[in-house]
Short mmCIF file of N, CA and C in Angstrom, two decimals:
data_model
loop_
_atom_site.label_atom_id
_atom_site.label_comp_id
_atom_site.label_asym_id
_atom_site.label_seq_id
_atom_site.Cartn_x
_atom_site.Cartn_y
_atom_site.Cartn_z
N MET A 1 76.65 115.07 123.44
CA MET A 1 77.30 115.65 122.65
C MET A 1 77.80 115.08 121.56
N ALA A 2 78.14 115.60 120.64
CA ALA A 2 78.25 115.01 119.19
C ALA A 2 79.62 114.77 119.10
N ILE A 3 80.13 113.62 118.62
CA ILE A 3 81.72 113.41 118.05
C ILE A 3 82.11 113.62 116.91
N ASP A 4 83.10 114.37 116.89
CA ASP A 4 83.92 115.19 115.86
C ASP A 4 85.09 113.58 115.17
N TYR A 5 84.38 112.90 114.13
CA TYR A 5 84.98 112.03 113.68
C TYR A 5 86.37 112.12 113.22
N ARG A 6 86.49 113.38 112.66
CA ARG A 6 87.88 114.01 111.85
C ARG A 6 88.59 113.91 113.07
N LEU A 7 88.17 114.37 113.89
CA LEU A 7 89.16 114.94 115.23
C LEU A 7 90.04 113.54 116.04
N ALA A 8 88.94 112.72 115.87
CA ALA A 8 89.26 111.40 116.51
C ALA A 8 90.34 110.67 115.53
N PHE A 9 90.26 110.65 114.11
CA PHE A 9 90.91 110.41 113.26
C PHE A 9 92.29 110.61 113.83
N ASP A 10 92.03 112.17 113.59
CA ASP A 10 93.42 112.60 113.46
C ASP A 10 94.33 112.67 114.38
N TYR A 11 93.74 112.50 115.80
CA TYR A 11 94.42 112.50 117.14
C TYR A 11 94.56 111.04 117.74
N ALA A 12 94.11 110.07 117.07
CA ALA A 12 94.27 108.57 117.20
C ALA A 12 95.46 108.62 117.67
N PRO A 13 95.77 107.75 118.89
CA PRO A 13 97.11 107.48 119.50
C PRO A 13 97.96 106.30 118.57
N ILE A 14 97.68 105.63 117.27
CA ILE A 14 97.67 104.65 116.62
C ILE A 14 98.06 105.35 115.20
N GLY A 15 99.02 104.99 114.38
CA GLY A 15 98.94 105.27 113.17
C GLY A 15 97.38 104.46 112.44
N MET A 16 96.95 105.78 111.29
CA MET A 16 95.53 105.12 110.83
C MET A 16 96.01 105.74 109.04
N VAL A 17 95.42 104.80 108.21
CA VAL A 17 95.63 104.74 106.76
C VAL A 17 94.03 104.54 106.18
N LEU A 18 93.85 105.22 105.49
CA LEU A 18 92.44 104.75 104.63
C LEU A 18 93.53 104.80 103.30
N SER A 19 92.78 103.63 102.64
CA SER A 19 93.63 103.05 101.23
C SER A 19 92.64 102.83 100.46
N ARG A 20 92.99 102.52 99.20
CA ARG A 20 92.85 101.94 97.99
C ARG A 20 93.50 101.34 97.14
N GLN A 21 93.55 99.85 96.94
CA GLN A 21 94.84 99.43 95.88
C GLN A 21 96.28 100.07 96.15
N ARG A 22 96.23 99.86 97.65
CA ARG A 22 97.48 99.98 98.35
C ARG A 22 97.65 101.50 97.76
N VAL A 23 96.85 102.36 97.97
CA VAL A 23 97.37 103.86 97.50
C VAL A 23 96.78 104.48 99.23
N ILE A 24 97.87 105.39 99.53
CA ILE A 24 97.07 106.25 100.71
C ILE A 24 96.24 107.68 100.52
N LEU A 25 95.12 107.30 100.59
CA LEU A 25 94.12 108.44 100.47
C LEU A 25 93.92 109.34 101.74
N ASP A 26 94.32 108.99 102.94
CA ASP A 26 94.22 110.05 104.05
C ASP A 26 94.71 108.97 104.74
N CYS A 27 95.46 110.30 105.92
CA CYS A 27 96.16 109.55 107.33
C CYS A 27 96.31 110.35 108.54
N ASN A 28 96.31 109.58 109.29
CA ASN A 28 96.54 110.62 110.63
C ASN A 28 97.83 111.09 111.25
N ARG A 29 97.64 111.95 111.70
CA ARG A 29 98.92 112.63 112.68
C ARG A 29 99.97 111.32 113.27
N ARG A 30 99.40 110.45 113.97
CA ARG A 30 100.64 109.31 114.28
C ARG A 30 101.04 108.72 113.07
N VAL A 31 100.77 108.16 112.22
CA VAL A 31 101.02 107.63 110.90
C VAL A 31 102.50 108.56 110.61
N CYS A 32 102.24 110.31 110.54
CA CYS A 32 103.33 110.74 109.94
C CYS A 32 104.37 111.04 110.88
N GLU A 33 104.11 110.70 111.96
CA GLU A 33 105.11 111.07 113.49
C GLU A 33 105.70 109.66 113.46
N ILE A 34 105.16 108.60 113.12
CA ILE A 34 106.05 107.14 112.75
C ILE A 34 106.85 107.18 111.49
N PHE A 35 106.48 107.45 110.58
CA PHE A 35 107.39 107.38 109.54
C PHE A 35 108.28 108.68 108.92
N GLY A 36 108.08 109.66 110.18
CA GLY A 36 108.87 111.14 109.56
C GLY A 36 108.55 111.69 108.85
N THR A 37 107.66 111.96 108.43
CA THR A 37 107.13 112.97 106.96
C THR A 37 105.85 113.74 107.52
N ASP A 38 105.28 114.17 106.57
CA ASP A 38 104.16 114.95 106.72
C ASP A 38 102.81 114.98 105.88
N ARG A 39 101.76 114.80 106.26
CA ARG A 39 100.77 114.41 105.47
C ARG A 39 100.63 114.60 103.91
N GLU A 40 100.94 115.69 103.27
CA GLU A 40 100.49 115.79 101.94
C GLU A 40 102.04 115.04 101.22
N ARG A 41 103.10 114.42 102.33
CA ARG A 41 104.01 113.49 101.36
C ARG A 41 103.85 112.30 101.06
N LEU A 42 102.69 112.21 101.99
CA LEU A 42 101.63 110.46 101.91
C LEU A 42 100.95 110.66 100.72
N ILE A 43 99.70 111.36 101.07
CA ILE A 43 98.68 111.08 100.23
C ILE A 43 98.70 111.37 98.58
N GLY A 44 98.14 109.74 98.14
CA GLY A 44 98.22 109.95 96.63
C GLY A 44 99.44 108.84 96.52
N GLN A 45 100.39 108.51 97.49
CA GLN A 45 101.31 107.99 97.29
C GLN A 45 101.25 105.97 97.81
N SER A 46 101.84 105.21 96.91
CA SER A 46 101.79 103.98 96.86
C SER A 46 102.17 103.46 98.55
N PHE A 47 101.81 102.33 99.31
CA PHE A 47 102.65 101.94 100.49
C PHE A 47 104.31 101.66 100.13
N ALA A 48 104.51 101.27 98.69
CA ALA A 48 105.45 101.08 98.35
C ALA A 48 106.70 102.05 99.55
N LEU A 49 106.63 103.17 99.28
CA LEU A 49 107.19 104.32 100.03
C LEU A 49 107.59 103.48 101.42
N LEU A 50 106.89 102.82 101.70
CA LEU A 50 106.95 102.83 103.43
C LEU A 50 107.99 101.29 103.51
N TYR A 51 108.31 100.93 102.62
CA TYR A 51 108.43 99.55 102.82
C TYR A 51 110.17 99.85 102.48
N PRO A 52 110.82 98.56 103.05
CA PRO A 52 112.15 98.72 102.93
C PRO A 52 112.85 98.20 101.30
N SER A 53 111.93 97.64 100.66
CA SER A 53 112.33 97.41 99.27
C SER A 53 110.93 97.39 98.38
N ALA A 54 111.13 97.22 96.82
CA ALA A 54 110.31 97.15 96.12
C ALA A 54 109.75 95.45 95.92
N ASP A 55 110.56 94.94 96.41
CA ASP A 55 110.59 93.24 96.64
C ASP A 55 109.41 93.17 97.45
N GLU A 56 109.65 93.47 98.63
CA GLU A 56 109.18 93.09 100.01
C GLU A 56 107.32 93.74 99.84
N PHE A 57 107.69 95.01 99.28
CA PHE A 57 106.17 95.67 99.11
C PHE A 57 105.33 94.60 98.08
N GLU A 58 105.88 93.97 96.99
CA GLU A 58 105.03 93.10 96.33
C GLU A 58 104.76 91.76 97.19
N ARG A 59 105.58 91.06 97.44
CA ARG A 59 105.52 89.92 98.12
C ARG A 59 104.79 90.16 99.27
N ILE A 60 104.33 90.94 100.01
CA ILE A 60 103.34 91.43 101.20
C ILE A 60 102.35 91.51 100.44
N GLY A 61 102.03 92.27 99.39
CA GLY A 61 100.90 92.26 99.06
C GLY A 61 100.21 91.16 98.52
N VAL A 62 101.07 90.31 97.72
CA VAL A 62 100.38 88.78 97.50
C VAL A 62 100.05 88.08 99.03
N ARG A 63 100.79 88.22 99.94
CA ARG A 63 100.73 87.44 100.95
C ARG A 63 99.08 87.82 101.53
N ILE A 64 98.94 89.62 101.64
CA ILE A 64 97.71 90.07 102.20
C ILE A 64 96.46 89.43 101.15
N ASN A 65 96.63 89.61 100.02
CA ASN A 65 95.78 89.28 99.39
C ASN A 65 95.22 87.70 99.40
N ALA A 66 96.22 86.83 99.46
CA ALA A 66 96.04 85.47 99.74
C ALA A 66 95.33 85.36 100.92
N ARG A 67 96.01 85.62 102.46
CA ARG A 67 95.51 85.46 103.75
C ARG A 67 94.72 86.37 104.34
N MET A 68 93.63 87.05 103.69
CA MET A 68 93.02 88.28 104.23
C MET A 68 91.65 87.08 104.84
N ASP A 69 91.34 86.81 105.92
CA ASP A 69 90.54 86.32 106.54
C ASP A 69 89.21 86.53 105.96
N ALA A 70 88.37 85.77 106.87
CA ALA A 70 86.37 85.85 106.52
C ALA A 70 86.02 86.92 107.04
N GLN A 71 86.92 88.11 107.75
CA GLN A 71 86.33 88.77 108.80
C GLN A 71 87.13 90.09 107.78
N SER A 72 87.69 89.82 106.74
CA SER A 72 88.30 90.63 105.61
C SER A 72 89.60 91.49 106.56
N THR A 73 90.29 90.79 107.46
CA THR A 73 91.37 91.63 108.33
C THR A 73 92.59 90.86 107.91
N TYR A 74 93.54 91.34 107.92
CA TYR A 74 95.08 90.87 108.04
C TYR A 74 95.95 91.48 109.15
N ALA A 75 96.96 91.10 109.40
CA ALA A 75 97.66 91.23 110.58
C ALA A 75 98.81 90.81 110.80
N ASP A 76 100.30 91.68 111.06
CA ASP A 76 101.43 90.98 110.69
C ASP A 76 102.44 92.19 111.83
N ASP A 77 103.92 91.78 111.97
CA ASP A 77 104.95 92.32 112.49
C ASP A 77 105.73 92.52 111.33
N ARG A 78 106.26 93.71 110.64
CA ARG A 78 107.30 93.56 109.69
C ARG A 78 108.57 94.72 110.08
N ILE A 79 109.06 94.99 109.19
CA ILE A 79 110.15 95.72 109.13
C ILE A 79 109.68 96.90 108.26
N MET A 80 109.61 98.07 108.74
CA MET A 80 109.00 99.04 107.26
C MET A 80 110.50 99.98 107.62
N ARG A 81 110.29 101.35 107.11
CA ARG A 81 111.16 101.87 106.40
C ARG A 81 110.43 103.54 106.66
N ARG A 82 111.36 104.31 107.66
CA ARG A 82 110.73 105.57 107.80
C ARG A 82 111.14 106.48 106.48
N VAL A 83 110.21 107.62 106.20
CA VAL A 83 110.46 108.24 105.12
C VAL A 83 111.37 109.53 104.90
N ASP A 84 111.20 110.48 106.20
CA ASP A 84 111.94 111.53 106.49
C ASP A 84 112.37 111.52 107.63
N GLY A 85 112.29 112.64 108.19
CA GLY A 85 112.62 113.16 109.76
C GLY A 85 113.85 113.16 110.08
N ARG A 86 114.06 112.41 111.31
CA ARG A 86 115.30 112.43 112.05
C ARG A 86 116.28 111.12 111.76
N HIS A 87 115.69 110.39 111.47
CA HIS A 87 116.46 109.00 110.96
C HIS A 87 116.05 108.32 108.95
N PRO A 88 116.23 109.29 108.43
CA PRO A 88 114.97 108.96 106.89
C PRO A 88 115.88 107.23 106.59
N GLY A 89 114.93 106.80 105.77
CA GLY A 89 115.48 105.37 105.70
C GLY A 89 115.70 104.45 106.88
N GLU A 90 115.72 104.76 107.79
CA GLU A 90 115.99 104.02 109.02
C GLU A 90 114.82 102.83 109.02
N LEU A 91 115.22 101.36 109.40
CA LEU A 91 114.51 100.41 109.28
C LEU A 91 113.86 99.93 110.76
N PHE A 92 112.57 100.32 110.96
CA PHE A 92 112.28 99.79 112.34
C PHE A 92 111.00 98.56 112.33
N TRP A 93 110.56 97.75 113.20
CA TRP A 93 109.63 96.95 113.45
C TRP A 93 108.26 97.64 113.76
N CYS A 94 107.53 97.00 112.61
CA CYS A 94 105.86 97.78 112.94
C CYS A 94 105.04 96.80 112.96
N HIS A 95 103.85 97.00 114.15
CA HIS A 95 102.66 95.84 113.83
C HIS A 95 102.23 96.89 113.01
N VAL A 96 101.28 95.75 111.67
CA VAL A 96 100.42 96.36 110.97
C VAL A 96 99.39 95.62 110.85
N THR A 97 98.09 96.06 110.73
CA THR A 97 96.92 95.53 110.93
C THR A 97 95.87 96.37 109.74
N GLY A 98 95.01 95.46 108.89
CA GLY A 98 94.47 96.00 108.07
C GLY A 98 92.87 95.69 108.01
N ARG A 99 91.94 95.98 107.13
CA ARG A 99 90.90 95.55 107.14
C ARG A 99 90.38 96.22 105.81
N ALA A 100 90.14 95.38 104.89
CA ALA A 100 89.28 95.45 103.76
C ALA A 100 87.85 95.60 104.07
N LEU A 101 87.10 97.22 103.09
CA LEU A 101 85.80 97.18 103.52
C LEU A 101 85.03 96.26 102.82
N ASP A 102 85.55 95.87 101.49
CA ASP A 102 84.53 94.94 100.85
C ASP A 102 85.76 93.54 100.58
N PRO A 103 84.78 92.57 101.45
CA PRO A 103 85.60 91.37 101.10
C PRO A 103 86.03 90.73 100.09
N THR A 104 85.35 91.35 99.40
CA THR A 104 85.72 90.71 97.85
C THR A 104 86.61 91.40 96.83
N GLN A 105 87.47 92.29 97.58
CA GLN A 105 88.43 93.04 97.67
C GLN A 105 89.53 93.23 98.15
N PRO A 106 90.51 91.95 98.71
CA PRO A 106 91.52 92.49 99.99
C PRO A 106 92.34 93.64 99.44
N LEU A 107 92.92 94.20 99.15
CA LEU A 107 93.46 95.39 98.57
C LEU A 107 92.83 96.46 98.27
N GLY A 108 91.63 96.50 97.56
CA GLY A 108 90.61 97.82 97.66
C GLY A 108 90.16 98.44 98.59
N PRO A 109 89.18 99.05 99.02
CA PRO A 109 89.23 100.41 99.95
C PRO A 109 89.15 99.12 101.29
N GLY A 110 90.09 100.03 102.14
CA GLY A 110 90.40 99.63 103.59
C GLY A 110 90.98 100.49 104.34
N ILE A 111 90.96 100.20 105.94
CA ILE A 111 91.63 100.98 106.27
C ILE A 111 92.83 99.75 107.24
N TRP A 112 93.80 101.11 107.68
CA TRP A 112 95.06 100.44 108.23
C TRP A 112 95.69 101.13 109.09
N THR A 113 96.25 100.11 110.27
CA THR A 113 96.91 100.77 111.43
C THR A 113 98.46 100.34 111.70
N PHE A 114 99.03 101.02 112.19
CA PHE A 114 100.48 100.75 112.24
C PHE A 114 100.72 101.09 113.82
N GLU A 115 101.73 100.41 114.29
CA GLU A 115 102.04 100.70 115.41
C GLU A 115 103.26 100.23 115.64
N ASP A 116 104.34 101.45 116.05
CA ASP A 116 106.12 101.47 115.77
C ASP A 116 106.33 100.46 117.32
N LEU A 117 107.13 99.57 116.94
CA LEU A 117 107.60 98.59 117.82
C LEU A 117 109.08 98.94 118.41
N SER A 118 109.86 100.15 117.55
CA SER A 118 110.77 100.29 117.50
C SER A 118 111.60 100.36 118.99
N ALA A 119 110.62 100.73 120.08
CA ALA A 119 110.85 101.22 121.31
C ALA A 119 111.57 99.81 121.87
N HIS A 120 110.89 98.68 121.60
CA HIS A 120 111.08 97.95 122.72
C HIS A 120 111.69 96.33 121.75
N ARG A 121 112.04 96.90 120.08
CA ARG A 121 112.04 95.80 119.23
C ARG A 121 112.89 96.38 118.23
N PRO A 122 114.49 96.76 118.39
CA PRO A 122 114.93 97.61 117.63
C PRO A 122 115.37 96.50 116.40
N VAL A 123 115.88 97.23 115.42
CA VAL A 123 116.25 96.31 114.30
C VAL A 123 118.20 96.26 114.28
N LYS A 124 118.93 95.56 114.72
CA LYS A 124 120.16 95.90 114.80
C LYS A 124 121.02 95.41 113.79
N ALA A 125 120.88 93.91 113.48
CA ALA A 125 121.68 93.39 112.01
C ALA A 125 121.24 93.88 110.80
N GLY A 126 122.07 94.04 109.92
CA GLY A 126 121.63 94.24 108.61
C GLY A 126 121.45 93.32 107.86
N LEU A 127 120.11 92.92 107.83
CA LEU A 127 119.26 91.92 107.23
C LEU A 127 118.70 91.69 105.61
N THR A 128 118.48 90.86 104.87
CA THR A 128 118.10 90.77 103.64
C THR A 128 117.07 90.92 103.69
N ALA A 129 116.05 91.18 102.26
CA ALA A 129 114.72 90.84 102.69
C ALA A 129 113.98 89.58 103.34
N ARG A 130 114.64 88.91 102.35
CA ARG A 130 114.14 87.25 102.69
C ARG A 130 114.43 87.18 104.25
N GLU A 131 115.30 87.50 104.93
CA GLU A 131 115.50 87.39 106.30
C GLU A 131 114.86 88.13 107.26
N ARG A 132 113.96 89.19 106.70
CA ARG A 132 113.44 90.16 107.63
C ARG A 132 112.02 89.19 107.65
N GLU A 133 111.72 88.65 106.49
CA GLU A 133 110.42 87.76 105.92
C GLU A 133 110.24 86.59 106.97
N VAL A 134 111.25 85.99 107.01
CA VAL A 134 111.45 84.50 108.01
C VAL A 134 111.57 85.21 109.37
N ALA A 135 112.73 86.29 109.94
CA ALA A 135 112.41 86.71 111.27
C ALA A 135 111.06 86.80 111.70
N ALA A 136 110.17 88.11 110.84
CA ALA A 136 108.79 87.68 111.31
C ALA A 136 108.11 86.97 111.34
N ARG A 137 108.13 85.65 110.35
CA ARG A 137 107.51 84.26 110.57
C ARG A 137 107.97 83.49 111.88
N LEU A 138 109.07 83.82 112.44
CA LEU A 138 109.56 83.63 113.51
C LEU A 138 108.82 83.63 114.92
N LEU A 139 109.06 84.87 114.55
CA LEU A 139 108.23 85.81 115.91
C LEU A 139 106.86 85.28 115.78
N GLU A 140 106.21 85.00 114.95
CA GLU A 140 104.66 84.52 114.84
C GLU A 140 104.78 82.96 115.35
N GLY A 141 105.87 82.23 115.91
CA GLY A 141 105.86 80.97 116.33
C GLY A 141 105.77 80.12 115.08
N LEU A 142 106.12 79.86 113.89
CA LEU A 142 106.17 79.33 112.43
C LEU A 142 106.91 78.53 112.74
N THR A 143 106.84 77.17 112.49
CA THR A 143 108.01 76.28 112.16
C THR A 143 108.87 76.73 110.80
N SER A 144 109.89 75.85 110.64
CA SER A 144 110.34 76.07 109.09
C SER A 144 109.31 75.76 108.21
N LYS A 145 108.51 74.36 108.38
CA LYS A 145 107.81 73.84 107.46
C LYS A 145 106.99 75.01 107.14
N GLU A 146 106.06 75.65 107.94
CA GLU A 146 104.97 76.66 108.01
C GLU A 146 105.44 77.99 107.52
N ILE A 147 106.76 78.36 107.92
CA ILE A 147 107.39 79.39 106.98
C ILE A 147 107.50 79.18 105.76
N GLY A 148 108.41 77.80 105.33
CA GLY A 148 108.38 77.39 104.14
C GLY A 148 107.08 77.69 103.02
N LYS A 149 106.54 77.03 103.60
CA LYS A 149 104.77 77.22 102.94
C LYS A 149 104.38 78.73 102.90
N ALA A 150 104.51 79.30 103.96
CA ALA A 150 103.78 80.87 103.96
C ALA A 150 104.94 81.76 102.91
N LEU A 151 105.81 81.28 102.66
CA LEU A 151 106.70 82.24 101.71
C LEU A 151 107.17 81.43 100.51
N ALA A 152 106.31 80.37 100.20
CA ALA A 152 106.39 79.61 98.79
C ALA A 152 107.96 78.98 98.66
N ILE A 153 108.87 78.58 99.70
CA ILE A 153 109.94 78.25 99.37
C ILE A 153 110.24 76.84 100.33
N SER A 154 111.17 75.95 100.01
CA SER A 154 111.25 74.86 100.71
C SER A 154 111.78 75.07 102.43
N HIS A 155 111.49 73.93 103.04
CA HIS A 155 111.64 74.36 104.62
C HIS A 155 113.50 74.12 104.81
N ARG A 156 113.73 73.70 103.86
CA ARG A 156 115.40 73.79 103.86
C ARG A 156 115.54 75.00 104.09
N THR A 157 115.53 75.87 102.86
CA THR A 157 115.74 77.26 102.25
C THR A 157 115.24 77.97 103.61
N VAL A 158 114.38 77.59 104.34
CA VAL A 158 114.10 78.71 105.62
C VAL A 158 115.22 78.05 106.73
N GLU A 159 115.67 76.96 106.75
CA GLU A 159 116.42 76.64 107.70
C GLU A 159 117.94 77.07 107.33
N ILE A 160 118.35 77.48 106.33
CA ILE A 160 119.51 77.83 105.91
C ILE A 160 119.14 79.97 106.19
N TYR A 161 118.08 80.26 106.38
CA TYR A 161 117.73 81.47 106.51
C TYR A 161 118.13 81.79 107.94
N ARG A 162 117.45 81.03 108.69
CA ARG A 162 117.42 80.86 110.10
C ARG A 162 118.99 80.84 110.35
N ALA A 163 119.91 79.92 110.06
CA ALA A 163 120.73 79.71 110.17
C ALA A 163 121.86 81.36 110.19
N ARG A 164 121.48 82.05 109.32
CA ARG A 164 122.11 83.26 109.18
C ARG A 164 121.90 84.38 110.13
N LEU A 165 120.42 83.94 109.92
CA LEU A 165 119.91 85.05 111.25
C LEU A 165 120.53 84.46 112.77
N MET A 166 120.56 83.13 113.15
CA MET A 166 121.68 82.93 114.37
C MET A 166 123.18 83.74 114.58
N ARG A 167 123.33 83.42 113.38
CA ARG A 167 124.97 84.06 113.00
C ARG A 167 125.17 85.32 113.45
N LYS A 168 123.79 86.16 112.74
CA LYS A 168 124.23 87.70 112.73
C LYS A 168 123.96 87.79 114.21
N TYR A 169 122.98 87.45 114.71
CA TYR A 169 122.52 88.03 116.13
C TYR A 169 123.09 86.84 117.32
N GLN A 170 124.02 86.20 116.26
CA GLN A 170 124.97 85.39 117.75
C GLN A 170 124.08 84.69 118.39
N ALA A 171 122.80 84.09 118.14
CA ALA A 171 122.22 83.13 118.71
C ALA A 171 122.59 81.71 118.63
N GLY A 172 122.41 80.96 120.04
CA GLY A 172 122.78 79.34 119.93
C GLY A 172 121.66 78.55 119.57
N THR A 173 120.33 78.94 119.93
CA THR A 173 118.99 78.18 119.68
C THR A 173 118.31 79.00 119.02
N THR A 174 117.27 78.41 118.71
CA THR A 174 115.95 79.11 117.75
C THR A 174 115.44 80.12 118.95
N ALA A 175 115.19 79.43 119.80
CA ALA A 175 114.58 80.09 121.54
C ALA A 175 115.10 81.37 121.63
N ASP A 176 116.55 81.09 121.53
CA ASP A 176 117.66 82.69 121.86
C ASP A 176 117.28 83.56 120.94
N LEU A 177 117.35 82.94 119.44
CA LEU A 177 117.31 83.83 118.37
C LEU A 177 115.89 84.74 118.60
N VAL A 178 114.67 84.24 118.73
CA VAL A 178 113.79 84.67 118.69
C VAL A 178 113.70 85.34 120.11
N LEU A 179 114.23 85.82 120.94
CA LEU A 179 114.38 86.47 122.24
C LEU A 179 114.94 87.59 121.59
N LYS A 180 116.18 87.33 121.07
CA LYS A 180 117.09 88.47 120.28
C LYS A 180 116.40 89.20 119.36
N LEU A 181 115.44 88.81 118.70
CA LEU A 181 115.01 89.48 117.47
C LEU A 181 114.16 90.31 118.46
N THR A 182 113.21 89.93 119.27
CA THR A 182 112.50 90.48 120.31
C THR A 182 113.03 91.79 120.90
N LEU A 183 113.87 91.52 121.37
CA LEU A 183 114.73 92.36 121.99
C LEU A 183 115.87 93.34 121.21
N GLY A 184 116.18 92.84 120.05
CA GLY A 184 116.54 93.87 119.37
C GLY A 184 118.47 93.17 119.76
#
């Protein structure tokens, strides 16, 4: 029996996007469901459409370009933005994984997957772009020094953002904050 790869792509249980230079060339149905829009609205658009801000789109692009590993892959949990649908503009946690088809071009041709984490990790507090970045790194288990290095800011600045997050989530400790970020 021959496998219809287009059918498999369209009906995959995880969101999938084919891209080049951070522009969506093709996407499957699940991506459209996750972001609350249709395929025609996404094809030919920059991934920037799916980010909470242009600044976050740029900073994550720099991070992807710098951190693609030897296998040309990248993965993280980040806050993304729904396009249309029942909740246009809604922010939600998303697990994103990408693979460059050419290791010399991390942002060149690639395939990206998207998994909506909002069912078990809702975004509750109104967070700034930098707070979202610090929160994502805390969920990876990084220390303030490691987060500072990853975001090119001082560890003391990271501690200020962590303190703000703790106030917003009413967390007494970093472990409590991570738990509340995970559970929403």
